[in-house]
Amino acid sequence: MQNTPTNPADGREIIDLGALLAMVWRGFAVILFFGAVGFGLALTYAKGLTTPLFAATAELVLETRDEKIVDIEQVLGRISTDEEAILTEVHILAGRELAAQVVDELELADDVEFNGESPQSGLADFLASLRSRGETGTLPDPEVLREHAIETLRARTEVRNVPGTYAFSIEVLSADPSKAAEIANSYAMIYLENQRAELFRATEQASDWLAVRVADLAADVARAETAVTSLKSEASFADEAHLQGLERRLLRLRETLIERRAALEAKQRQLDILQEPDRLAAGAQVLVVSGLDRDQALAQVRSERAELSAQTAAIETSVGDLQRQILLQTEALTRLDSAQRDLESSRLLYENFRDRLRETAVQQGIHQPDSRIIEYAVAQRFPVVPNLPYSLGVGAVVGALIGGALTIGWQISVSRIRSSGQVATLTGAPVLAQMSRLPKDLDDLKPGTPAGEELRNLRTSLLLRRETAQVILVASAESGDGKTTISAALAKSFAEVGRRTLLVDCDLRRRQASAKYGRRGIMGGFADVILGRTSLDQSVIRSSMEGVDLLQAGGSGYAAADVLSRGNVADVLTQARGRWDTIILDTPPILAVPDARLLAGHVDSLLLVVRWNRTRRRTLATCLDRLRQSGHGPDAIVMSRMGGRHGVRGPYRQTIRRYAVA
């Protein structure tokens, strides 16, 4: 039997198309049988369980031309032609509201094809109708029938936008081709009528709103005009020229006031001179100039001063009155200007909305929908559901695929090692242990755990089977079978019973045991000892496992097969036999490199690891052939990772749990 080959370097499976085709050919009868079963089931479903449905399609297009008599886009919006608007219209066409209108228009709630009252629409609808009737046999509620008709119609209706265009197609399925065409055309016409009604409603609503707004604005204009007239008729009102004259008069009065105040100050200085004794000389001079005596001069100056003071006070009063008058006139002009601006603004708004109202009034009664029908639905001669050729083809292909998958899966399954009996038959060697998945940390292999007890069973079997088996080689056909972990766990198990144990990493390429249980920076190893570069005593170190010594693989740059072919391999192992009770050799995969076969002649027992449900029978047979070609065969078999990730199951595992040492 052909199997999927593996990559010798890492054990990964490589797809072999030839092997797969061979599996398919061997299972051709099974594949043909399942294909025929699928074909029969599809035929039964198409002919016996499905009611033929006919399709009818109506097509509409969204108008992009502007044919309005007047432009009122700012009052009444039209449908946009961008992508979002088109998708919105598709959603409206496929929506529940439009479907409900079609159901009511055509009275589909009374149609047994849509209301679920008849099994004519298929097995699923028949079962649904049975559930809707209930156990009492009462007549269904009319509203329930209507809802069922709506949902059925929506399920049988498909609305699509033709890519790159403004066109829509409405496809309806029905058992009656004429009914399908009638429903599709009703969809299109009701949709157009809804658009027309919506435009009329929106126009009417806009007209009512504009009428109210125009009336309000007319009232605002009237109030503004009244305010302007009132301000102009006020008694205190004057125009801009009069206000400028008042300002010039105020300026002249202020200049006169300044002069009078200067003359008044001069008279006050004369009066001070005449009244003060220490200024008598100056006063005498005044008397001489005026020709009056002192008393006469004093009286005259006082009289002139009083007159100037009265004039100054009168001028100041006039200035204050004039300032107040100017302020009042300025405020009146400001209010008038504000009122006139308000009037102008209200008049502009009023005229704008009045024009919009006239446009809306003209537009009423001439509305056209935003879409039009470009192709009415017609009855078709042939059903689209079921598509008999398609259904039969799919049924046959699916059946054949299932048969092929089952055939390949079965052949792959039986080609893998799944029992100890298969291994014993193929190898002729006893199966000493069936190991479940070992933990990453070997310290978890404690007494009482299933994995720990399985390992102790393996150790006991090796000790009882051949007490002279001092050097044990652990190998496997492929990588990834758990060989290195079992080697280390077995070495740890021997050390736990007081045996001096040496674990030798013979994998001079990947050095997995050295990486997991050794130390970095150590000079010397198995290859160096064989080549005589170091001694065995210098190279052996203490591993990370308690009681286990480790001989690491050694330095890089060696040709592994050439190193192991040297005759002093036997000398190295002879030295090791004198120092350790048990020596375990961890070797590379047998099918990958010849290292294990070169070492097989120097050991007492060859332990072959076979991974459960992964190692193929052909792979194991090839491995045995290579071992026999070198004159050696496996002395015992260990099955690893039994039961997959969860370990061994069944009575065997229960026995281990029941009798494990706590």
XYZ file of C-alpha atoms in Angstrom:
662
model
C 0.000 0.000 0.000
C 1.352 3.389 -0.982
C 1.767 5.949 1.762
C 2.605 9.600 2.023
C 6.428 9.809 2.282
C 8.202 11.854 4.904
C 11.087 14.289 4.800
C 14.093 12.361 6.151
C 15.520 15.467 7.796
C 12.651 16.408 10.052
C 9.918 13.815 9.576
C 7.437 16.218 8.052
C 5.017 14.672 5.562
C 5.336 15.505 1.878
C 2.247 15.334 -0.334
C 2.652 12.517 -2.873
C 0.138 13.108 -5.665
C 0.835 9.697 -7.094
C -0.022 8.015 -3.807
C -3.198 10.078 -3.499
C -4.277 9.172 -7.024
C -3.574 5.522 -6.259
C -5.805 5.744 -3.167
C -8.555 7.341 -5.241
C -8.264 4.644 -7.895
C -8.453 1.846 -5.334
C -11.554 3.440 -3.843
C -13.142 4.269 -7.209
C -16.095 1.977 -6.587
C -16.829 3.655 -3.235
C -16.533 7.111 -4.787
C -18.834 6.092 -7.638
C -21.348 4.712 -5.143
C -21.445 7.900 -3.067
C -21.648 10.000 -6.240
C -24.677 7.964 -7.333
C -26.227 8.387 -3.866
C -25.700 12.155 -4.056
C -27.175 12.221 -7.554
C -30.228 10.286 -6.337
C -30.741 12.507 -3.316
C -30.503 15.619 -5.484
C -32.984 14.160 -7.946
C -35.372 13.218 -5.124
C -35.126 16.685 -3.626
C -35.611 18.432 -6.986
C -38.528 16.298 -8.124
C -40.286 15.310 -4.939
C -39.564 17.901 -2.255
C -39.360 21.151 -4.225
C -42.100 22.993 -6.049
C -40.976 24.468 -9.409
C -40.724 28.260 -9.253
C -40.814 30.640 -12.224
C -39.008 33.965 -12.302
C -40.312 37.268 -13.674
C -38.251 40.456 -13.789
C -39.326 44.087 -14.068
C -36.734 46.790 -14.665
C -36.740 50.457 -13.638
C -34.301 53.287 -14.123
C -33.618 56.293 -11.935
C -34.193 59.490 -13.916
C -31.164 61.774 -14.160
C -32.660 64.481 -16.450
C -34.145 67.646 -14.896
C -37.600 68.189 -16.414
C -39.105 70.429 -13.723
C -40.987 73.518 -14.922
C -39.499 75.680 -12.201
C -36.503 75.185 -9.963
C -37.601 74.590 -6.372
C -34.733 72.304 -5.260
C -34.175 74.466 -2.204
C -37.809 73.868 -1.200
C -38.432 70.294 -2.369
C -35.509 67.823 -2.592
C -35.262 65.173 -5.320
C -33.517 61.788 -5.206
C -29.759 62.048 -5.683
C -27.952 59.796 -8.169
C -24.858 59.078 -6.072
C -24.007 55.562 -4.952
C -25.472 55.954 -1.465
C -28.801 57.145 -2.872
C -28.934 54.210 -5.310
C -28.270 51.722 -2.510
C -30.979 53.422 -0.465
C -33.496 52.939 -3.257
C -32.518 49.248 -3.501
C -33.149 48.933 0.224
C -36.559 50.613 -0.128
C -37.543 48.316 -2.998
C -36.583 45.246 -0.949
C -38.116 46.599 2.253
C -41.037 45.252 4.217
C -43.297 48.282 3.687
C -43.352 47.938 -0.094
C -43.858 44.166 0.185
C -46.826 44.757 2.495
C -48.387 47.137 -0.042
C -47.976 44.534 -2.803
C -49.546 41.860 -0.585
C -52.515 44.105 0.140
C -52.856 45.240 -3.485
C -52.897 41.685 -4.901
C -54.573 40.096 -1.842
C -51.710 37.619 -1.446
C -52.744 37.022 2.158
C -55.561 34.895 0.701
C -53.211 33.093 -1.706
C -52.306 29.615 -0.407
C -48.916 29.825 -2.109
C -47.857 32.756 0.063
C -49.880 32.509 3.286
C -48.551 29.063 4.269
C -51.937 27.337 4.127
C -50.873 24.810 1.471
C -47.895 22.422 1.141
C -47.553 23.395 -2.521
C -44.600 25.646 -1.790
C -42.417 22.804 -0.565
C -41.690 20.618 2.414
C -40.360 23.439 4.576
C -43.457 25.578 4.047
C -45.673 22.552 4.673
C -44.009 21.923 8.029
C -44.268 25.620 8.876
C -47.973 25.570 8.052
C -48.482 22.612 10.346
C -46.810 24.502 13.180
C -48.914 27.601 12.501
C -52.167 25.629 12.699
C -51.297 24.389 16.170
C -52.674 21.329 17.881
C -56.247 22.623 18.276
C -56.961 22.805 14.525
C -58.336 26.361 14.770
C -58.233 28.688 11.790
C -55.190 30.954 11.729
C -55.472 34.655 12.447
C -55.798 36.770 9.255
C -53.002 39.003 10.515
C -50.779 35.927 10.854
C -51.588 34.956 7.263
C -50.744 38.482 6.100
C -47.411 38.473 7.951
C -46.566 35.067 6.515
C -47.422 36.297 3.005
C -45.213 39.360 3.467
C -42.228 37.313 4.629
C -42.709 34.730 1.872
C -42.904 37.452 -0.761
C -39.737 39.133 0.556
C -37.930 35.776 0.525
C -38.937 35.274 -3.124
C -38.094 38.791 -4.252
C -34.619 39.974 -5.192
C -33.792 43.595 -6.028
C -30.505 44.345 -7.771
C -28.817 47.431 -9.131
C -27.209 46.836 -12.511
C -23.529 47.683 -11.890
C -22.423 50.970 -13.414
C -25.968 52.135 -14.227
C -29.026 53.739 -12.618
C -31.167 50.697 -13.492
C -32.851 48.361 -10.991
C -34.239 44.872 -11.564
C -37.034 43.356 -9.468
C -37.115 39.560 -9.745
C -40.019 37.629 -8.204
C -40.397 33.838 -7.901
C -43.759 32.071 -7.983
C -45.177 28.674 -8.832
C -47.368 30.414 -11.418
C -45.388 32.284 -14.146
C -48.249 34.739 -14.772
C -48.525 35.479 -11.072
C -44.765 36.088 -10.877
C -45.006 38.662 -13.691
C -48.039 40.329 -12.088
C -46.272 40.642 -8.732
C -43.088 42.042 -10.295
C -45.043 44.661 -12.251
C -47.081 45.564 -9.150
C -43.832 46.071 -7.246
C -42.626 48.532 -9.900
C -45.908 50.442 -10.240
C -46.522 50.728 -6.488
C -42.944 51.964 -6.078
C -43.513 54.681 -8.692
C -46.853 55.630 -7.162
C -45.186 55.904 -3.756
C -42.620 58.278 -5.247
C -45.350 60.407 -6.828
C -47.375 60.479 -3.593
C -44.292 61.359 -1.580
C -43.471 64.238 -3.918
C -47.054 65.546 -3.726
C -47.062 65.256 0.061
C -43.727 67.001 0.335
C -44.845 69.779 -2.021
C -48.096 70.286 -0.151
C -46.269 70.341 3.147
C -43.735 72.830 1.791
C -46.529 75.030 0.389
C -48.337 75.128 3.727
C -45.157 75.975 5.543
C -44.248 78.693 3.030
C -47.720 80.240 3.280
C -47.417 80.537 7.037
C -43.913 81.893 6.722
C -44.939 84.499 4.106
C -47.795 85.697 6.330
C -45.434 86.046 9.282
C -42.917 87.965 7.189
C -45.651 90.300 5.840
C -46.603 91.102 9.414
C -42.939 91.754 10.224
C -42.679 94.177 7.279
C -45.801 96.033 8.398
C -44.487 96.376 11.931
C -41.144 97.650 10.633
C -42.815 100.255 8.420
C -44.961 101.454 11.331
C -41.858 101.808 13.493
C -40.058 103.877 10.845
C -43.080 106.162 10.359
C -43.425 106.665 14.097
C -39.788 107.626 14.475
C -39.989 110.105 11.628
C -43.086 111.763 13.115
C -41.593 112.354 16.536
C -41.469 116.069 17.572
C -37.835 115.884 18.480
C -36.859 114.496 15.102
C -34.570 116.504 12.843
C -32.648 115.618 9.773
C -28.886 115.268 9.457
C -28.399 118.891 8.254
C -30.217 120.308 11.254
C -28.061 118.158 13.539
C -24.924 119.491 11.877
C -26.177 123.108 12.373
C -26.691 122.439 16.068
C -23.151 121.092 16.315
C -21.733 124.245 14.624
C -23.760 126.477 16.993
C -22.450 124.486 19.975
C -18.912 125.044 18.745
C -19.405 128.849 18.522
C -20.967 128.971 22.011
C -18.017 127.070 23.432
C -15.610 129.591 21.845
C -17.634 132.542 23.309
C -17.711 130.837 26.694
C -13.942 130.585 26.676
C -13.618 134.311 25.895
C -16.067 135.302 28.654
C -14.265 133.155 31.188
C -10.942 134.840 30.278
C -12.469 138.363 30.686
C -14.006 137.347 33.990
C -10.638 136.173 35.271
C -9.091 139.541 34.234
C -11.748 141.528 36.124
C -11.208 139.315 39.150
C -7.489 140.173 39.133
C -8.310 143.945 38.973
C -10.711 143.572 41.868
C -8.096 141.736 43.891
C -5.601 144.580 43.273
C -8.025 147.282 44.423
C -9.091 145.365 47.524
C -5.692 144.437 48.944
C -3.692 147.151 50.854
C -0.345 145.753 49.849
C -1.289 146.304 46.244
C -2.294 149.950 46.812
C 0.426 151.214 44.537
C -0.877 149.146 41.689
C -4.414 150.258 42.592
C -3.311 153.860 42.549
C -1.975 153.234 39.101
C -5.413 151.924 38.090
C -7.012 155.052 39.570
C -4.667 157.269 37.636
C -5.394 155.434 34.396
C -9.136 155.454 34.852
C -9.305 158.964 36.332
C -11.386 157.680 39.238
C -10.741 157.458 42.874
C -10.315 154.090 44.575
C -13.928 153.587 45.671
C -15.305 154.565 42.293
C -12.880 152.259 40.510
C -13.700 149.388 42.887
C -17.460 149.801 42.253
C -16.988 149.970 38.494
C -14.826 146.781 38.420
C -17.320 144.945 40.581
C -20.156 145.951 38.262
C -18.262 144.796 35.187
C -17.301 141.514 36.871
C -20.933 140.771 37.823
C -22.056 141.441 34.265
C -19.364 139.079 32.875
C -20.311 136.411 35.402
C -23.989 136.585 34.382
C -23.073 136.346 30.720
C -20.806 133.331 31.410
C -23.548 131.505 33.326
C -26.060 132.186 30.545
C -23.663 130.843 27.933
C -22.948 127.713 30.012
C -26.693 127.077 30.314
C -27.086 127.434 26.555
C -24.174 125.008 25.973
C -25.772 122.390 28.265
C -29.178 122.723 26.602
C -27.629 122.471 23.180
C -25.628 119.335 24.144
C -28.770 117.607 25.419
C -30.623 118.515 22.248
C -27.818 117.113 20.069
C -27.769 113.866 22.111
C -31.519 113.407 21.687
C -31.292 114.074 17.965
C -28.414 111.577 17.605
C -30.328 108.839 19.435
C -33.400 109.477 17.292
C -31.347 109.170 14.087
C -29.750 105.942 15.365
C -33.135 104.377 16.123
C -34.427 105.428 12.739
C -31.432 103.883 10.942
C -31.863 100.582 12.829
C -35.573 100.513 12.067
C -34.916 101.140 8.375
C -32.375 98.261 8.229
C -34.882 95.932 9.929
C -37.505 96.994 7.433
C -35.208 96.279 4.488
C -34.230 92.853 5.832
C -37.833 91.853 6.483
C -38.853 93.067 3.019
C -36.090 90.978 1.326
C -37.078 87.835 3.236
C -40.724 88.427 2.498
C -40.117 88.802 -1.231
C -37.866 85.697 -1.331
C -40.366 83.440 0.429
C -43.241 84.905 -1.599
C -41.419 83.900 -4.794
C -40.815 80.392 -3.408
C -44.493 80.072 -2.551
C -45.453 81.013 -6.110
C -43.013 78.414 -7.525
C -44.405 75.718 -5.251
C -47.962 76.578 -6.239
C -47.019 76.261 -9.913
C -45.291 72.882 -9.270
C -48.315 71.313 -7.553
C -50.236 68.873 -9.713
C -47.444 68.222 -12.252
C -45.265 65.838 -10.188
C -43.480 62.998 -11.937
C -41.720 60.152 -10.057
C -37.942 60.021 -9.949
C -37.928 56.631 -11.723
C -39.656 55.020 -14.680
C -40.297 51.471 -15.858
C -38.115 50.491 -18.804
C -39.222 46.851 -19.060
C -42.326 45.180 -17.710
C -42.160 41.611 -16.404
C -43.494 38.823 -18.616
C -44.336 35.188 -17.827
C -41.527 32.688 -18.460
C -41.887 29.173 -19.874
C -39.248 27.350 -17.834
C -38.757 27.296 -14.032
C -35.572 28.543 -12.411
C -36.038 26.579 -9.176
C -35.029 23.862 -9.021
C -32.185 24.133 -11.520
C -32.202 20.440 -12.309
C -28.820 20.136 -14.109
C -27.116 22.236 -11.469
C -28.729 20.357 -8.569
C -27.891 16.953 -10.023
C -24.322 18.017 -10.742
C -23.806 19.431 -7.264
C -25.341 16.332 -5.670
C -23.112 13.987 -7.662
C -19.957 16.037 -7.011
C -20.643 16.409 -3.279
C -21.378 12.689 -2.993
C -18.193 11.818 -4.864
C -16.150 14.177 -2.661
C -17.578 12.589 0.468
C -16.802 9.137 -0.895
C -13.279 10.189 -1.828
C -12.665 11.738 1.591
C -13.905 8.614 3.334
C -11.803 6.383 1.069
C -8.603 8.369 1.525
C -9.208 8.779 5.254
C -9.820 5.070 5.710
C -6.744 4.089 3.708
C -4.575 6.579 5.579
C -5.989 5.401 8.889
C -5.346 1.712 8.258
C -1.832 2.478 6.968
C -0.748 3.923 10.321
C 0.387 1.907 13.308
C -2.492 1.881 15.803
C -1.906 -1.254 17.903
C 0.906 -3.309 19.431
C -0.316 -6.322 17.454
C 0.461 -4.557 14.182
C 3.987 -3.756 15.372
C 4.625 -7.302 16.622
C 3.434 -8.759 13.314
C 5.623 -6.451 11.231
C 8.781 -6.564 13.360
C 8.668 -9.954 15.057
C 9.921 -8.198 18.196
C 8.012 -7.878 21.478
C 6.373 -4.587 22.459
C 7.774 -3.858 25.909
C 5.821 -0.671 26.640
C 3.002 1.501 25.404
C 3.958 4.995 26.525
C 1.599 7.957 26.713
C 2.873 11.471 26.053
C 5.723 12.207 28.484
C 5.865 15.594 30.241
C 8.435 18.165 29.166
C 9.852 18.249 32.674
C 11.010 14.727 33.489
C 10.854 15.513 37.197
C 7.070 15.174 36.818
C 7.499 11.420 36.204
C 6.741 10.654 39.804
C 5.423 7.357 41.216
C 1.675 7.191 40.986
C 1.411 9.060 37.675
C 0.406 6.991 34.619
C 3.449 8.125 32.603
C 5.785 7.372 35.522
C 4.409 3.872 35.991
C 4.569 3.153 32.252
C 8.250 4.138 32.276
C 8.945 1.912 35.276
C 7.245 -0.974 33.492
C 9.614 -0.436 30.543
C 12.649 -0.382 32.832
C 11.520 -3.589 34.569
C 10.925 -5.325 31.252
C 14.434 -4.454 30.084
C 16.006 -5.677 33.331
C 14.059 -8.919 33.385
C 14.379 -9.644 29.711
C 18.140 -9.529 29.489
C 20.232 -8.648 32.487
C 23.373 -8.394 30.379
C 21.879 -5.596 28.233
C 24.297 -2.973 29.461
C 24.462 -0.841 26.326
C 21.012 0.066 24.936
C 20.562 1.882 21.620
C 17.315 3.860 21.309
C 16.301 4.616 17.720
C 13.250 5.433 15.625
C 12.339 5.434 11.969
C 11.595 9.171 11.777
C 12.145 12.277 13.843
C 9.389 13.519 16.106
C 8.564 10.081 17.541
C 9.746 10.975 21.068
C 12.985 8.989 20.914
C 15.201 11.533 22.713
C 12.667 12.093 25.497
C 12.277 8.334 26.039
C 16.083 7.906 26.094
C 16.474 10.570 28.781
C 13.483 9.322 30.794
C 14.790 5.738 30.655
C 18.243 6.887 31.814
C 16.666 8.778 34.701
C 14.592 5.706 35.609
C 17.693 3.445 35.727
C 19.493 6.003 37.886
C 16.581 6.029 40.358
C 17.210 2.327 41.195
C 20.866 2.962 41.967
C 22.388 2.045 38.623
C 25.235 4.139 37.356
C 23.809 5.497 34.115
C 25.391 7.255 31.138
C 23.321 8.962 28.445
C 25.267 9.380 25.180
C 24.094 11.896 22.584
C 24.989 10.159 19.324
C 23.141 12.662 17.143
C 26.175 14.596 15.897
C 23.995 16.843 13.739
C 21.075 18.139 15.826
C 22.409 17.381 19.368
C 18.957 17.434 20.966
C 19.929 15.548 24.134
C 22.923 17.842 24.637
C 20.757 20.930 24.245
C 18.069 19.698 26.659
C 20.120 18.065 29.418
C 23.705 19.280 28.946
C 25.639 22.487 29.429
C 26.951 25.009 26.949
C 30.620 25.817 26.652
C 31.778 22.265 27.429
C 34.729 21.180 25.289
C 34.687 17.625 24.037
C 32.009 15.049 23.421
C 31.236 11.680 21.854
C 32.797 12.619 18.482
C 35.906 14.090 20.148
C 36.394 10.952 22.253
C 36.084 8.705 19.186
C 38.624 10.857 17.306
C 40.989 10.808 20.278
C 40.888 14.567 20.817
C 39.772 14.172 24.434
C 39.390 11.336 26.874
C 36.137 9.834 28.107
C 36.762 11.071 31.653
C 37.318 14.629 30.423
C 34.152 14.693 28.303
C 31.526 13.134 30.576
C 29.553 15.715 32.601
C 26.702 15.651 35.072
C 23.405 16.134 33.263
C 20.493 18.206 34.479
C 18.853 14.941 35.605
C 19.848 13.733 39.034
C 22.119 10.665 38.961
C 22.579 10.634 35.184
C 25.910 11.334 33.469
C 25.916 12.770 29.975
C 28.352 12.438 27.111
C 27.414 15.285 24.780
C 27.605 14.971 20.982
C 30.797 16.937 20.612
C 32.047 19.748 18.448
C 30.721 20.646 15.020
C 32.429 20.255 11.695
C 32.561 16.465 11.769
C 31.139 14.125 9.137
C 29.047 11.971 11.464
C 29.068 8.818 9.331
C 32.855 9.031 8.926
C 33.387 9.493 12.654
C 31.148 6.552 13.616
C 32.796 4.294 11.027
C 36.099 4.398 12.899
C 37.081 1.254 14.748
C 37.677 2.963 18.082
C 33.885 3.304 18.682
C 34.051 -0.145 20.250
C 36.980 0.958 22.421
C 35.054 3.953 23.732
C 32.031 1.811 24.596
C 34.314 -0.766 26.234
C 35.712 1.954 28.498
C 32.174 3.068 29.299
C 31.129 -0.494 30.198
C 33.800 -0.534 32.874
C 32.457 2.591 34.584
C 28.661 2.560 34.155
C 26.029 -0.102 34.731
C 23.711 1.155 31.998
C 24.668 3.065 28.868
C 21.901 4.515 26.681
C 22.693 5.754 23.175
C 20.345 8.355 21.691
C 20.736 8.114 17.905
C 19.341 9.999 14.874
C 16.370 8.587 12.888
C 17.204 5.413 10.976
C 15.596 6.541 7.726
C 17.333 9.902 7.824
C 21.014 8.943 8.336
C 22.998 5.696 8.773
C 24.294 6.563 12.280
C 22.036 4.154 14.178
C 22.940 1.253 11.873
C 26.675 1.965 12.327
C 26.277 1.825 16.104
C 23.931 -1.185 16.192
C 26.801 -3.682 16.045
C 28.354 -2.330 19.254
C 25.317 -2.496 21.582
C 23.593 -5.206 23.580
C 20.015 -4.231 22.744
C 18.342 -2.108 20.098
C 15.140 -0.442 21.300
C 12.978 0.846 18.435
C 10.468 3.657 19.177
C 7.267 3.599 17.094
C 4.858 6.509 17.419
C 1.198 5.537 17.754
C -1.114 6.698 14.938
C 1.741 8.482 13.143
C 4.332 5.950 12.052
C 3.134 4.293 8.865
C 3.404 0.609 8.199
C 5.379 1.183 5.019
C 7.740 3.521 6.884
C 8.299 0.906 9.579
C 8.843 -1.810 6.949
C 11.469 0.333 5.203
C 13.178 0.960 8.550
C 13.287 -2.782 9.292
C 14.707 -3.506 5.846
C 17.562 -1.072 6.431
C 18.313 -2.556 9.836
C 18.349 -6.086 8.421
C 20.665 -4.984 5.612
C 23.165 -4.010 8.289
C 22.743 -7.372 9.989
C 20.709 -6.178 12.947
C 17.083 -5.966 13.938
C 15.169 -4.434 16.814
C 15.281 -6.404 20.055
C 12.213 -4.688 21.489
C 9.612 -2.076 20.559
C 8.311 0.909 22.522
C 5.109 2.563 21.295
C 5.151 6.286 22.093
C 2.377 8.823 22.565
C -0.356 6.239 22.795
C -3.838 7.774 22.584
C -2.539 11.020 21.147
C -2.376 14.047 23.380
C -4.422 12.542 26.169
C -2.387 9.379 26.578
C -3.528 5.788 26.798
C -7.229 5.185 27.390
C -9.350 2.208 28.263
C -8.832 -0.644 30.768
C -5.035 -0.506 30.443
C -4.890 3.085 31.680
C -7.487 2.412 34.388
C -5.343 -0.494 35.640
C -2.332 1.783 35.874
C -4.321 4.354 37.839
C -5.758 1.733 40.188
C -2.487 0.026 41.046
C -0.042 2.922 40.805
C 2.101 3.495 43.866
C 0.997 6.620 45.676
